[in-house]
JSON list of C-alpha atoms in Angstrom, two decimals:
[
{"chain": "A", "resi": 1, "resn": "UNK", "atom": "CA", "xyz": [124.92, 60.48, 131.92]},
{"chain": "A", "resi": 2, "resn": "UNK", "atom": "CA", "xyz": [121.71, 59.18, 130.40]},
{"chain": "A", "resi": 3, "resn": "UNK", "atom": "CA", "xyz": [118.19, 60.26, 131.08]},
{"chain": "A", "resi": 4, "resn": "UNK", "atom": "CA", "xyz": [117.53, 57.30, 133.40]},
{"chain": "A", "resi": 5, "resn": "UNK", "atom": "CA", "xyz": [120.30, 58.49, 135.80]},
{"chain": "A", "resi": 6, "resn": "UNK", "atom": "CA", "xyz": [118.72, 61.93, 136.26]},
{"chain": "A", "resi": 7, "resn": "UNK", "atom": "CA", "xyz": [116.11, 62.41, 138.94]},
{"chain": "A", "resi": 8, "resn": "UNK", "atom": "CA", "xyz": [112.95, 64.23, 137.98]},
{"chain": "A", "resi": 9, "resn": "UNK", "atom": "CA", "xyz": [113.51, 68.00, 137.92]},
{"chain": "A", "resi": 10, "resn": "UNK", "atom": "CA", "xyz": [117.24, 67.57, 138.76]},
{"chain": "A", "resi": 11, "resn": "UNK", "atom": "CA", "xyz": [118.23, 69.51, 135.64]},
{"chain": "A", "resi": 12, "resn": "UNK", "atom": "CA", "xyz": [116.98, 73.06, 135.91]},
{"chain": "A", "resi": 13, "resn": "UNK", "atom": "CA", "xyz": [117.31, 76.03, 133.62]},
{"chain": "A", "resi": 14, "resn": "UNK", "atom": "CA", "xyz": [120.03, 77.48, 135.85]},
{"chain": "A", "resi": 15, "resn": "UNK", "atom": "CA", "xyz": [122.21, 74.38, 135.26]},
{"chain": "A", "resi": 16, "resn": "UNK", "atom": "CA", "xyz": [122.08, 74.71, 131.49]},
{"chain": "A", "resi": 17, "resn": "UNK", "atom": "CA", "xyz": [124.55, 76.95, 129.71]},
{"chain": "A", "resi": 18, "resn": "UNK", "atom": "CA", "xyz": [122.93, 79.21, 127.15]},
{"chain": "A", "resi": 19, "resn": "UNK", "atom": "CA", "xyz": [122.78, 77.37, 123.84]},
{"chain": "A", "resi": 20, "resn": "UNK", "atom": "CA", "xyz": [123.46, 73.92, 125.34]},
{"chain": "A", "resi": 21, "resn": "UNK", "atom": "CA", "xyz": [120.04, 72.56, 124.39]},
{"chain": "A", "resi": 22, "resn": "UNK", "atom": "CA", "xyz": [119.35, 72.88, 120.68]},
{"chain": "A", "resi": 23, "resn": "UNK", "atom": "CA", "xyz": [116.36, 71.85, 118.57]},
{"chain": "A", "resi": 24, "resn": "UNK", "atom": "CA", "xyz": [118.03, 68.64, 117.41]},
{"chain": "A", "resi": 25, "resn": "UNK", "atom": "CA", "xyz": [118.44, 67.52, 121.07]},
{"chain": "A", "resi": 26, "resn": "UNK", "atom": "CA", "xyz": [114.70, 67.77, 121.71]},
{"chain": "A", "resi": 27, "resn": "UNK", "atom": "CA", "xyz": [112.53, 64.91, 120.51]},
{"chain": "A", "resi": 28, "resn": "UNK", "atom": "CA", "xyz": [109.45, 65.89, 118.54]},
{"chain": "A", "resi": 29, "resn": "UNK", "atom": "CA", "xyz": [106.45, 66.35, 120.80]},
{"chain": "A", "resi": 30, "resn": "UNK", "atom": "CA", "xyz": [108.42, 66.36, 124.09]},
{"chain": "A", "resi": 31, "resn": "UNK", "atom": "CA", "xyz": [107.77, 70.03, 124.81]},
{"chain": "A", "resi": 32, "resn": "UNK", "atom": "CA", "xyz": [104.08, 70.68, 125.36]},
{"chain": "A", "resi": 33, "resn": "UNK", "atom": "CA", "xyz": [102.31, 74.00, 125.80]},
{"chain": "A", "resi": 34, "resn": "UNK", "atom": "CA", "xyz": [102.24, 73.40, 129.58]},
{"chain": "A", "resi": 35, "resn": "UNK", "atom": "CA", "xyz": [106.08, 73.28, 129.58]},
{"chain": "A", "resi": 36, "resn": "UNK", "atom": "CA", "xyz": [106.35, 76.81, 128.26]},
{"chain": "A", "resi": 37, "resn": "UNK", "atom": "CA", "xyz": [106.17, 79.81, 130.56]},
{"chain": "A", "resi": 38, "resn": "UNK", "atom": "CA", "xyz": [103.86, 82.60, 129.51]},
{"chain": "A", "resi": 39, "resn": "UNK", "atom": "CA", "xyz": [105.54, 84.75, 126.85]},
{"chain": "A", "resi": 40, "resn": "UNK", "atom": "CA", "xyz": [108.58, 82.43, 126.79]},
{"chain": "A", "resi": 41, "resn": "UNK", "atom": "CA", "xyz": [108.21, 81.99, 123.04]},
{"chain": "A", "resi": 42, "resn": "UNK", "atom": "CA", "xyz": [108.20, 85.28, 121.18]},
{"chain": "A", "resi": 43, "resn": "UNK", "atom": "CA", "xyz": [108.51, 86.27, 117.53]},
{"chain": "A", "resi": 44, "resn": "UNK", "atom": "CA", "xyz": [112.28, 86.69, 117.80]},
{"chain": "A", "resi": 45, "resn": "UNK", "atom": "CA", "xyz": [112.65, 83.01, 118.81]},
{"chain": "A", "resi": 46, "resn": "UNK", "atom": "CA", "xyz": [110.68, 81.66, 115.85]},
{"chain": "A", "resi": 47, "resn": "UNK", "atom": "CA", "xyz": [112.42, 81.29, 112.51]},
{"chain": "A", "resi": 48, "resn": "UNK", "atom": "CA", "xyz": [110.70, 82.86, 109.52]},
{"chain": "A", "resi": 49, "resn": "UNK", "atom": "CA", "xyz": [108.41, 80.29, 107.94]},
{"chain": "A", "resi": 50, "resn": "UNK", "atom": "CA", "xyz": [108.72, 77.85, 110.86]},
{"chain": "A", "resi": 51, "resn": "UNK", "atom": "CA", "xyz": [105.05, 78.22, 111.75]},
{"chain": "A", "resi": 52, "resn": "UNK", "atom": "CA", "xyz": [102.66, 77.39, 108.93]},
{"chain": "A", "resi": 53, "resn": "UNK", "atom": "CA", "xyz": [98.88, 77.58, 108.69]},
{"chain": "A", "resi": 54, "resn": "UNK", "atom": "CA", "xyz": [98.59, 73.86, 109.47]},
{"chain": "A", "resi": 55, "resn": "UNK", "atom": "CA", "xyz": [100.50, 74.44, 112.76]},
{"chain": "A", "resi": 56, "resn": "UNK", "atom": "CA", "xyz": [97.89, 76.91, 114.02]},
{"chain": "A", "resi": 57, "resn": "UNK", "atom": "CA", "xyz": [94.68, 75.51, 115.51]},
{"chain": "A", "resi": 58, "resn": "UNK", "atom": "CA", "xyz": [91.41, 77.11, 114.43]},
{"chain": "A", "resi": 59, "resn": "UNK", "atom": "CA", "xyz": [90.44, 80.03, 116.64]},
{"chain": "A", "resi": 60, "resn": "UNK", "atom": "CA", "xyz": [93.79, 80.28, 118.48]},
{"chain": "A", "resi": 61, "resn": "UNK", "atom": "CA", "xyz": [94.75, 83.65, 116.98]},
{"chain": "A", "resi": 62, "resn": "UNK", "atom": "CA", "xyz": [92.37, 86.42, 117.98]},
{"chain": "A", "resi": 63, "resn": "UNK", "atom": "CA", "xyz": [92.21, 90.07, 117.03]},
{"chain": "A", "resi": 64, "resn": "UNK", "atom": "CA", "xyz": [94.02, 91.15, 120.23]},
{"chain": "A", "resi": 65, "resn": "UNK", "atom": "CA", "xyz": [96.88, 88.76, 119.39]},
{"chain": "A", "resi": 66, "resn": "UNK", "atom": "CA", "xyz": [97.72, 90.78, 116.30]},
{"chain": "A", "resi": 67, "resn": "UNK", "atom": "CA", "xyz": [99.99, 93.79, 116.55]},
{"chain": "A", "resi": 68, "resn": "UNK", "atom": "CA", "xyz": [98.85, 96.94, 114.80]},
{"chain": "A", "resi": 69, "resn": "UNK", "atom": "CA", "xyz": [99.69, 96.82, 111.05]},
{"chain": "A", "resi": 70, "resn": "UNK", "atom": "CA", "xyz": [100.92, 93.22, 111.33]},
{"chain": "A", "resi": 71, "resn": "UNK", "atom": "CA", "xyz": [98.31, 92.14, 108.77]},
{"chain": "A", "resi": 72, "resn": "UNK", "atom": "CA", "xyz": [98.73, 93.66, 105.31]},
{"chain": "A", "resi": 73, "resn": "UNK", "atom": "CA", "xyz": [95.28, 95.05, 104.49]},
{"chain": "A", "resi": 74, "resn": "UNK", "atom": "CA", "xyz": [95.89, 94.71, 100.74]},
{"chain": "A", "resi": 75, "resn": "UNK", "atom": "CA", "xyz": [96.67, 91.02, 101.11]},
{"chain": "A", "resi": 76, "resn": "UNK", "atom": "CA", "xyz": [93.65, 90.55, 103.33]},
{"chain": "A", "resi": 77, "resn": "UNK", "atom": "CA", "xyz": [91.34, 92.26, 100.83]},
{"chain": "A", "resi": 78, "resn": "UNK", "atom": "CA", "xyz": [92.82, 90.22, 97.98]},
{"chain": "A", "resi": 79, "resn": "UNK", "atom": "CA", "xyz": [92.31, 86.98, 99.92]},
{"chain": "A", "resi": 80, "resn": "UNK", "atom": "CA", "xyz": [88.69, 87.83, 100.70]},
{"chain": "A", "resi": 81, "resn": "UNK", "atom": "CA", "xyz": [87.99, 88.83, 97.09]},
{"chain": "A", "resi": 82, "resn": "UNK", "atom": "CA", "xyz": [89.51, 85.60, 95.83]},
{"chain": "A", "resi": 83, "resn": "UNK", "atom": "CA", "xyz": [87.39, 83.58, 98.25]},
{"chain": "A", "resi": 84, "resn": "UNK", "atom": "CA", "xyz": [84.16, 85.34, 97.26]},
{"chain": "A", "resi": 85, "resn": "UNK", "atom": "CA", "xyz": [84.89, 85.86, 93.55]},
{"chain": "A", "resi": 86, "resn": "UNK", "atom": "CA", "xyz": [87.54, 83.51, 92.17]},
{"chain": "A", "resi": 87, "resn": "UNK", "atom": "CA", "xyz": [89.32, 84.40, 88.93]},
{"chain": "A", "resi": 88, "resn": "UNK", "atom": "CA", "xyz": [86.99, 83.83, 85.98]},
{"chain": "A", "resi": 89, "resn": "UNK", "atom": "CA", "xyz": [83.82, 84.84, 87.86]},
{"chain": "A", "resi": 90, "resn": "UNK", "atom": "CA", "xyz": [81.35, 86.74, 85.64]},
{"chain": "A", "resi": 91, "resn": "UNK", "atom": "CA", "xyz": [78.80, 89.10, 87.20]},
{"chain": "A", "resi": 92, "resn": "UNK", "atom": "CA", "xyz": [76.34, 91.73, 86.01]},
{"chain": "A", "resi": 93, "resn": "UNK", "atom": "CA", "xyz": [77.61, 95.26, 86.72]},
{"chain": "A", "resi": 94, "resn": "UNK", "atom": "CA", "xyz": [75.62, 98.51, 86.68]},
{"chain": "A", "resi": 95, "resn": "UNK", "atom": "CA", "xyz": [78.55, 100.81, 85.85]},
{"chain": "A", "resi": 96, "resn": "UNK", "atom": "CA", "xyz": [80.26, 101.70, 82.59]},
{"chain": "A", "resi": 97, "resn": "UNK", "atom": "CA", "xyz": [83.84, 101.13, 83.78]},
{"chain": "A", "resi": 98, "resn": "UNK", "atom": "CA", "xyz": [84.93, 97.87, 85.43]},
{"chain": "A", "resi": 99, "resn": "UNK", "atom": "CA", "xyz": [86.27, 98.16, 89.02]},
{"chain": "A", "resi": 100, "resn": "UNK", "atom": "CA", "xyz": [89.84, 97.19, 90.01]},
{"chain": "A", "resi": 101, "resn": "UNK", "atom": "CA", "xyz": [90.57, 93.52, 89.41]},
{"chain": "A", "resi": 102, "resn": "UNK", "atom": "CA", "xyz": [87.79, 93.18, 86.84]},
{"chain": "A", "resi": 103, "resn": "UNK", "atom": "CA", "xyz": [87.39, 93.89, 83.14]},
{"chain": "A", "resi": 104, "resn": "UNK", "atom": "CA", "xyz": [84.46, 94.32, 80.78]},
{"chain": "A", "resi": 105, "resn": "UNK", "atom": "CA", "xyz": [83.32, 91.26, 78.84]},
{"chain": "A", "resi": 106, "resn": "UNK", "atom": "CA", "xyz": [83.73, 93.02, 75.49]},
{"chain": "A", "resi": 107, "resn": "UNK", "atom": "CA", "xyz": [85.81, 90.50, 73.55]},
{"chain": "A", "resi": 108, "resn": "UNK", "atom": "CA", "xyz": [89.12, 92.33, 74.02]},
{"chain": "A", "resi": 109, "resn": "UNK", "atom": "CA", "xyz": [92.36, 90.51, 73.19]},
{"chain": "A", "resi": 110, "resn": "UNK", "atom": "CA", "xyz": [94.73, 90.56, 76.18]},
{"chain": "A", "resi": 111, "resn": "UNK", "atom": "CA", "xyz": [98.17, 89.17, 77.07]},
{"chain": "A", "resi": 112, "resn": "UNK", "atom": "CA", "xyz": [98.43, 85.61, 78.35]},
{"chain": "A", "resi": 113, "resn": "UNK", "atom": "CA", "xyz": [101.51, 86.57, 80.37]},
{"chain": "A", "resi": 114, "resn": "UNK", "atom": "CA", "xyz": [100.00, 89.69, 81.97]},
{"chain": "A", "resi": 115, "resn": "UNK", "atom": "CA", "xyz": [96.71, 87.97, 82.82]},
{"chain": "A", "resi": 116, "resn": "UNK", "atom": "CA", "xyz": [98.10, 84.49, 83.43]},
{"chain": "A", "resi": 117, "resn": "UNK", "atom": "CA", "xyz": [95.67, 83.68, 86.26]},
{"chain": "A", "resi": 118, "resn": "UNK", "atom": "CA", "xyz": [92.65, 84.40, 84.05]},
{"chain": "A", "resi": 119, "resn": "UNK", "atom": "CA", "xyz": [94.18, 82.52, 81.11]},
{"chain": "A", "resi": 120, "resn": "UNK", "atom": "CA", "xyz": [94.68, 79.49, 83.35]},
{"chain": "A", "resi": 121, "resn": "UNK", "atom": "CA", "xyz": [90.89, 79.45, 83.87]},
{"chain": "A", "resi": 122, "resn": "UNK", "atom": "CA", "xyz": [89.40, 80.40, 80.48]},
{"chain": "A", "resi": 123, "resn": "UNK", "atom": "CA", "xyz": [92.26, 79.52, 78.09]},
{"chain": "A", "resi": 124, "resn": "UNK", "atom": "CA", "xyz": [91.15, 80.06, 74.46]},
{"chain": "A", "resi": 125, "resn": "UNK", "atom": "CA", "xyz": [87.47, 79.20, 74.89]},
{"chain": "A", "resi": 126, "resn": "UNK", "atom": "CA", "xyz": [86.42, 82.74, 73.89]},
{"chain": "A", "resi": 127, "resn": "UNK", "atom": "CA", "xyz": [88.88, 83.01, 71.01]},
{"chain": "A", "resi": 128, "resn": "UNK", "atom": "CA", "xyz": [92.57, 83.70, 70.55]},
{"chain": "A", "resi": 129, "resn": "UNK", "atom": "CA", "xyz": [94.27, 86.13, 68.17]},
{"chain": "A", "resi": 130, "resn": "UNK", "atom": "CA", "xyz": [97.69, 84.46, 68.41]},
{"chain": "A", "resi": 131, "resn": "UNK", "atom": "CA", "xyz": [99.97, 82.41, 70.67]},
{"chain": "A", "resi": 132, "resn": "UNK", "atom": "CA", "xyz": [100.64, 85.36, 73.02]},
{"chain": "A", "resi": 133, "resn": "UNK", "atom": "CA", "xyz": [97.11, 86.64, 73.58]},
{"chain": "A", "resi": 134, "resn": "UNK", "atom": "CA", "xyz": [93.59, 85.44, 74.33]},
{"chain": "A", "resi": 135, "resn": "UNK", "atom": "CA", "xyz": [90.11, 86.96, 74.29]},
{"chain": "A", "resi": 136, "resn": "UNK", "atom": "CA", "xyz": [87.91, 87.85, 77.20]},
{"chain": "A", "resi": 137, "resn": "UNK", "atom": "CA", "xyz": [84.29, 86.82, 76.59]},
{"chain": "A", "resi": 138, "resn": "UNK", "atom": "CA", "xyz": [82.16, 89.08, 74.42]},
{"chain": "A", "resi": 139, "resn": "UNK", "atom": "CA", "xyz": [78.75, 89.22, 76.10]},
{"chain": "A", "resi": 140, "resn": "UNK", "atom": "CA", "xyz": [77.66, 92.52, 74.56]},
{"chain": "A", "resi": 141, "resn": "UNK", "atom": "CA", "xyz": [74.00, 92.26, 73.52]},
{"chain": "A", "resi": 142, "resn": "UNK", "atom": "CA", "xyz": [73.88, 88.54, 74.38]},
{"chain": "A", "resi": 143, "resn": "UNK", "atom": "CA", "xyz": [71.84, 86.51, 76.84]},
{"chain": "A", "resi": 144, "resn": "UNK", "atom": "CA", "xyz": [73.81, 83.93, 78.85]},
{"chain": "A", "resi": 145, "resn": "UNK", "atom": "CA", "xyz": [72.78, 80.29, 78.89]},
{"chain": "A", "resi": 146, "resn": "UNK", "atom": "CA", "xyz": [73.86, 77.45, 81.14]},
{"chain": "A", "resi": 147, "resn": "UNK", "atom": "CA", "xyz": [75.95, 74.79, 79.36]},
{"chain": "A", "resi": 148, "resn": "UNK", "atom": "CA", "xyz": [73.87, 71.71, 78.60]},
{"chain": "A", "resi": 149, "resn": "UNK", "atom": "CA", "xyz": [76.41, 69.29, 80.09]},
{"chain": "A", "resi": 150, "resn": "UNK", "atom": "CA", "xyz": [74.39, 66.16, 79.32]},
{"chain": "A", "resi": 151, "resn": "UNK", "atom": "CA", "xyz": [70.98, 67.52, 80.41]},
{"chain": "A", "resi": 152, "resn": "UNK", "atom": "CA", "xyz": [69.65, 67.33, 76.81]},
{"chain": "A", "resi": 153, "resn": "UNK", "atom": "CA", "xyz": [67.84, 70.68, 77.15]},
{"chain": "A", "resi": 154, "resn": "UNK", "atom": "CA", "xyz": [69.86, 72.35, 74.40]},
{"chain": "A", "resi": 155, "resn": "UNK", "atom": "CA", "xyz": [68.85, 70.27, 71.37]},
{"chain": "A", "resi": 156, "resn": "UNK", "atom": "CA", "xyz": [71.32, 72.09, 69.10]},
{"chain": "A", "resi": 157, "resn": "UNK", "atom": "CA", "xyz": [74.25, 71.86, 71.51]},
{"chain": "A", "resi": 158, "resn": "UNK", "atom": "CA", "xyz": [76.48, 70.00, 69.06]},
{"chain": "A", "resi": 159, "resn": "UNK", "atom": "CA", "xyz": [76.11, 72.66, 66.35]},
{"chain": "A", "resi": 160, "resn": "UNK", "atom": "CA", "xyz": [77.16, 75.58, 68.56]},
{"chain": "A", "resi": 161, "resn": "UNK", "atom": "CA", "xyz": [79.88, 77.75, 67.00]},
{"chain": "A", "resi": 162, "resn": "UNK", "atom": "CA", "xyz": [82.90, 79.69, 68.24]},
{"chain": "A", "resi": 163, "resn": "UNK", "atom": "CA", "xyz": [82.47, 83.18, 69.69]},
{"chain": "A", "resi": 164, "resn": "UNK", "atom": "CA", "xyz": [85.67, 84.24, 67.92]},
{"chain": "A", "resi": 165, "resn": "UNK", "atom": "CA", "xyz": [88.42, 82.56, 65.91]},
{"chain": "A", "resi": 166, "resn": "UNK", "atom": "CA", "xyz": [90.01, 79.75, 67.90]},
{"chain": "A", "resi": 167, "resn": "UNK", "atom": "CA", "xyz": [87.18, 79.66, 70.45]},
{"chain": "A", "resi": 168, "resn": "UNK", "atom": "CA", "xyz": [85.20, 76.74, 71.85]},
{"chain": "A", "resi": 169, "resn": "UNK", "atom": "CA", "xyz": [82.52, 74.99, 69.79]},
{"chain": "A", "resi": 170, "resn": "UNK", "atom": "CA", "xyz": [79.84, 72.40, 70.53]},
{"chain": "A", "resi": 171, "resn": "UNK", "atom": "CA", "xyz": [78.65, 71.80, 74.09]},
{"chain": "A", "resi": 172, "resn": "UNK", "atom": "CA", "xyz": [81.45, 73.80, 75.74]},
{"chain": "A", "resi": 173, "resn": "UNK", "atom": "CA", "xyz": [81.62, 77.02, 77.73]},
{"chain": "A", "resi": 174, "resn": "UNK", "atom": "CA", "xyz": [82.27, 79.93, 75.37]},
{"chain": "A", "resi": 175, "resn": "UNK", "atom": "CA", "xyz": [80.37, 78.63, 72.33]},
{"chain": "A", "resi": 176, "resn": "UNK", "atom": "CA", "xyz": [77.44, 80.60, 70.89]},
{"chain": "A", "resi": 177, "resn": "UNK", "atom": "CA", "xyz": [74.20, 80.16, 68.95]},
{"chain": "A", "resi": 178, "resn": "UNK", "atom": "CA", "xyz": [72.41, 82.56, 66.58]},
{"chain": "A", "resi": 179, "resn": "UNK", "atom": "CA", "xyz": [68.82, 83.58, 67.18]},
{"chain": "A", "resi": 180, "resn": "UNK", "atom": "CA", "xyz": [66.17, 81.15, 65.91]},
{"chain": "A", "resi": 181, "resn": "UNK", "atom": "CA", "xyz": [62.45, 80.31, 65.90]},
{"chain": "A", "resi": 182, "resn": "UNK", "atom": "CA", "xyz": [61.46, 76.81, 66.99]},
{"chain": "A", "resi": 183, "resn": "UNK", "atom": "CA", "xyz": [60.01, 74.89, 64.04]},
{"chain": "A", "resi": 184, "resn": "UNK", "atom": "CA", "xyz": [56.19, 75.04, 63.95]},
{"chain": "A", "resi": 185, "resn": "UNK", "atom": "CA", "xyz": [53.24, 75.33, 61.56]},
{"chain": "A", "resi": 186, "resn": "UNK", "atom": "CA", "xyz": [49.77, 76.87, 61.36]},
{"chain": "A", "resi": 187, "resn": "UNK", "atom": "CA", "xyz": [46.67, 75.23, 59.84]},
{"chain": "A", "resi": 188, "resn": "UNK", "atom": "CA", "xyz": [44.13, 77.35, 57.95]},
{"chain": "A", "resi": 189, "resn": "UNK", "atom": "CA", "xyz": [41.37, 77.06, 55.28]},
{"chain": "A", "resi": 190, "resn": "UNK", "atom": "CA", "xyz": [41.68, 78.65, 51.87]},
{"chain": "A", "resi": 191, "resn": "UNK", "atom": "CA", "xyz": [38.76, 79.29, 49.50]},
{"chain": "A", "resi": 192, "resn": "UNK", "atom": "CA", "xyz": [38.51, 78.86, 45.75]},
{"chain": "A", "resi": 193, "resn": "UNK", "atom": "CA", "xyz": [35.78, 79.64, 43.19]},
{"chain": "A", "resi": 194, "resn": "UNK", "atom": "CA", "xyz": [34.87, 77.07, 40.58]},
{"chain": "A", "resi": 195, "resn": "UNK", "atom": "CA", "xyz": [34.93, 78.00, 36.90]},
{"chain": "A", "resi": 196, "resn": "UNK", "atom": "CA", "xyz": [31.14, 77.61, 36.84]},
{"chain": "A", "resi": 197, "resn": "UNK", "atom": "CA", "xyz": [30.64, 80.00, 39.77]},
{"chain": "A", "resi": 198, "resn": "UNK", "atom": "CA", "xyz": [29.84, 77.30, 42.32]},
{"chain": "A", "resi": 199, "resn": "UNK", "atom": "CA", "xyz": [29.83, 77.85, 46.03]},
{"chain": "A", "resi": 200, "resn": "UNK", "atom": "CA", "xyz": [33.07, 78.12, 47.93]},
{"chain": "A", "resi": 201, "resn": "UNK", "atom": "CA", "xyz": [34.71, 75.18, 49.66]},
{"chain": "A", "resi": 202, "resn": "UNK", "atom": "CA", "xyz": [38.13, 74.39, 51.22]},
{"chain": "A", "resi": 203, "resn": "UNK", "atom": "CA", "xyz": [41.30, 72.55, 50.25]},
{"chain": "A", "resi": 204, "resn": "UNK", "atom": "CA", "xyz": [44.80, 71.95, 51.60]},
{"chain": "A", "resi": 205, "resn": "UNK", "atom": "CA", "xyz": [47.18, 74.80, 50.83]},
{"chain": "A", "resi": 206, "resn": "UNK", "atom": "CA", "xyz": [49.64, 73.95, 48.10]},
{"chain": "A", "resi": 207, "resn": "UNK", "atom": "CA", "xyz": [47.35, 72.06, 45.71]},
{"chain": "A", "resi": 208, "resn": "UNK", "atom": "CA", "xyz": [47.32, 74.93, 43.24]},
{"chain": "A", "resi": 209, "resn": "UNK", "atom": "CA", "xyz": [49.11, 78.19, 42.53]},
{"chain": "A", "resi": 210, "resn": "UNK", "atom": "CA", "xyz": [48.93, 81.13, 40.16]},
{"chain": "A", "resi": 211, "resn": "UNK", "atom": "CA", "xyz": [51.47, 83.91, 39.58]},
{"chain": "A", "resi": 212, "resn": "UNK", "atom": "CA", "xyz": [48.82, 86.66, 39.55]},
{"chain": "A", "resi": 213, "resn": "UNK", "atom": "CA", "xyz": [46.05, 85.18, 41.63]},
{"chain": "A", "resi": 214, "resn": "UNK", "atom": "CA", "xyz": [42.85, 87.24, 42.12]},
{"chain": "A", "resi": 215, "resn": "UNK", "atom": "CA", "xyz": [39.31, 86.49, 43.19]},
{"chain": "A", "resi": 216, "resn": "UNK", "atom": "CA", "xyz": [38.33, 86.05, 39.52]},
{"chain": "A", "resi": 217, "resn": "UNK", "atom": "CA", "xyz": [40.77, 83.19, 38.96]},
{"chain": "A", "resi": 218, "resn": "UNK", "atom": "CA", "xyz": [39.75, 79.53, 39.37]},
{"chain": "A", "resi": 219, "resn": "UNK", "atom": "CA", "xyz": [42.01, 78.92, 42.38]},
{"chain": "A", "resi": 220, "resn": "UNK", "atom": "CA", "xyz": [42.70, 80.88, 45.52]},
{"chain": "A", "resi": 221, "resn": "UNK", "atom": "CA", "xyz": [46.00, 79.57, 46.87]},
{"chain": "A", "resi": 222, "resn": "UNK", "atom": "CA", "xyz": [49.04, 80.53, 48.95]},
{"chain": "A", "resi": 223, "resn": "UNK", "atom": "CA", "xyz": [48.40, 83.82, 50.74]},
{"chain": "A", "resi": 224, "resn": "UNK", "atom": "CA", "xyz": [50.78, 85.84, 52.96]},
{"chain": "A", "resi": 225, "resn": "UNK", "atom": "CA", "xyz": [49.39, 87.99, 55.74]},
{"chain": "A", "resi": 226, "resn": "UNK", "atom": "CA", "xyz": [50.77, 91.38, 56.70]},
{"chain": "A", "resi": 227, "resn": "UNK", "atom": "CA", "xyz": [53.97, 91.52, 58.81]},
{"chain": "A", "resi": 228, "resn": "UNK", "atom": "CA", "xyz": [53.91, 92.41, 62.49]},
{"chain": "A", "resi": 229, "resn": "UNK", "atom": "CA", "xyz": [56.50, 92.67, 65.25]},
{"chain": "A", "resi": 230, "resn": "UNK", "atom": "CA", "xyz": [59.96, 94.20, 65.46]},
{"chain": "A", "resi": 231, "resn": "UNK", "atom": "CA", "xyz": [63.55, 93.42, 64.54]},
{"chain": "A", "resi": 232, "resn": "UNK", "atom": "CA", "xyz": [64.09, 90.42, 66.87]},
{"chain": "A", "resi": 233, "resn": "UNK", "atom": "CA", "xyz": [62.41, 87.94, 69.20]},
{"chain": "A", "resi": 234, "resn": "UNK", "atom": "CA", "xyz": [63.22, 88.77, 72.83]},
{"chain": "A", "resi": 235, "resn": "UNK", "atom": "CA", "xyz": [61.83, 88.81, 76.37]},
{"chain": "A", "resi": 236, "resn": "UNK", "atom": "CA", "xyz": [61.44, 92.02, 78.34]},
{"chain": "A", "resi": 237, "resn": "UNK", "atom": "CA", "xyz": [64.97, 92.99, 79.41]},
{"chain": "A", "resi": 238, "resn": "UNK", "atom": "CA", "xyz": [67.29, 95.61, 80.90]},
{"chain": "A", "resi": 239, "resn": "UNK", "atom": "CA", "xyz": [70.86, 96.49, 79.90]},
{"chain": "A", "resi": 240, "resn": "UNK", "atom": "CA", "xyz": [73.84, 95.75, 82.16]},
{"chain": "A", "resi": 241, "resn": "UNK", "atom": "CA", "xyz": [77.55, 95.31, 81.61]},
{"chain": "A", "resi": 242, "resn": "UNK", "atom": "CA", "xyz": [79.00, 91.87, 82.27]},
{"chain": "A", "resi": 243, "resn": "UNK", "atom": "CA", "xyz": [82.45, 91.92, 83.91]},
{"chain": "A", "resi": 244, "resn": "UNK", "atom": "CA", "xyz": [84.96, 89.15, 84.57]},
{"chain": "A", "resi": 245, "resn": "UNK", "atom": "CA", "xyz": [87.41, 88.77, 87.50]},
{"chain": "A", "resi": 246, "resn": "UNK", "atom": "CA", "xyz": [91.08, 88.46, 86.57]}
]
C-alpha cells in the first residue's frame, strides 16, 4: 500500500495503532502547525534539547506561555548582565567594595583558572606574576586614555611601558605613560651693565655666565624665578573606584 493508493483522509487517527507512526516515517516539513490540534504537542512529547533557540520564531513565546518558576531568575539576570556589561567591561564605581561579579581595578594577581572568562579577554596585558596567574588592571590614581590605534594623537605611543611585569607595551591596551610637560620655551630680555657704567641693553640668554652674579658684575645672565604650583600637573578631578567585570 503506497500513498497514491490511499484516498485523502482515508487514514484517520483511529486506524493507527499507538506507536505505528514514528518520527523517521514522517518526512521533514510534512506536518505543519495547522495539522496539530490545540495542545496536541506538550512538554512531555518533546525530547530534551529537541527545540533550540533557532527553532523558535521571534515573539512566539509570551509571558503567559511560561509556567511559574520555569525560567531560572539567576540565569536570566546573568544573561542580562552579560548583554549589558560583557566580561572585561571597566566602569567608574562610587563604592569602596566591588559588587558581585566585579572586582576593583587595583592590580591584584588572580588565578587564570578561577577567572578564566576574564583571562580570555585581558590575558597578560596588565601584567602576570607567573604562568598560573594574571593581573587585573591597576587604575588607582590614574587617568584613562583611549588607545591611539593609528589616529596619531598619542605622539609617544611607541614608547609606552608595561603597567606591571609581563604587561603590554607600545600602542596596546594596558600600557602606561608617566606624567610629562609638553616641550616649550619662553622668550625674555636680560639686562647687563657695562664695565664703564653705560646704559642697560639686552642680549640673548646664554651668552655669558658667572658663578656669583650680582648687579655689580659686568654681566647679568641666567636667572631663575621663584617656584609656583603644587606636586603635579592635573585637571580638576574627583575620586572614584574603577571596577572590572569578570
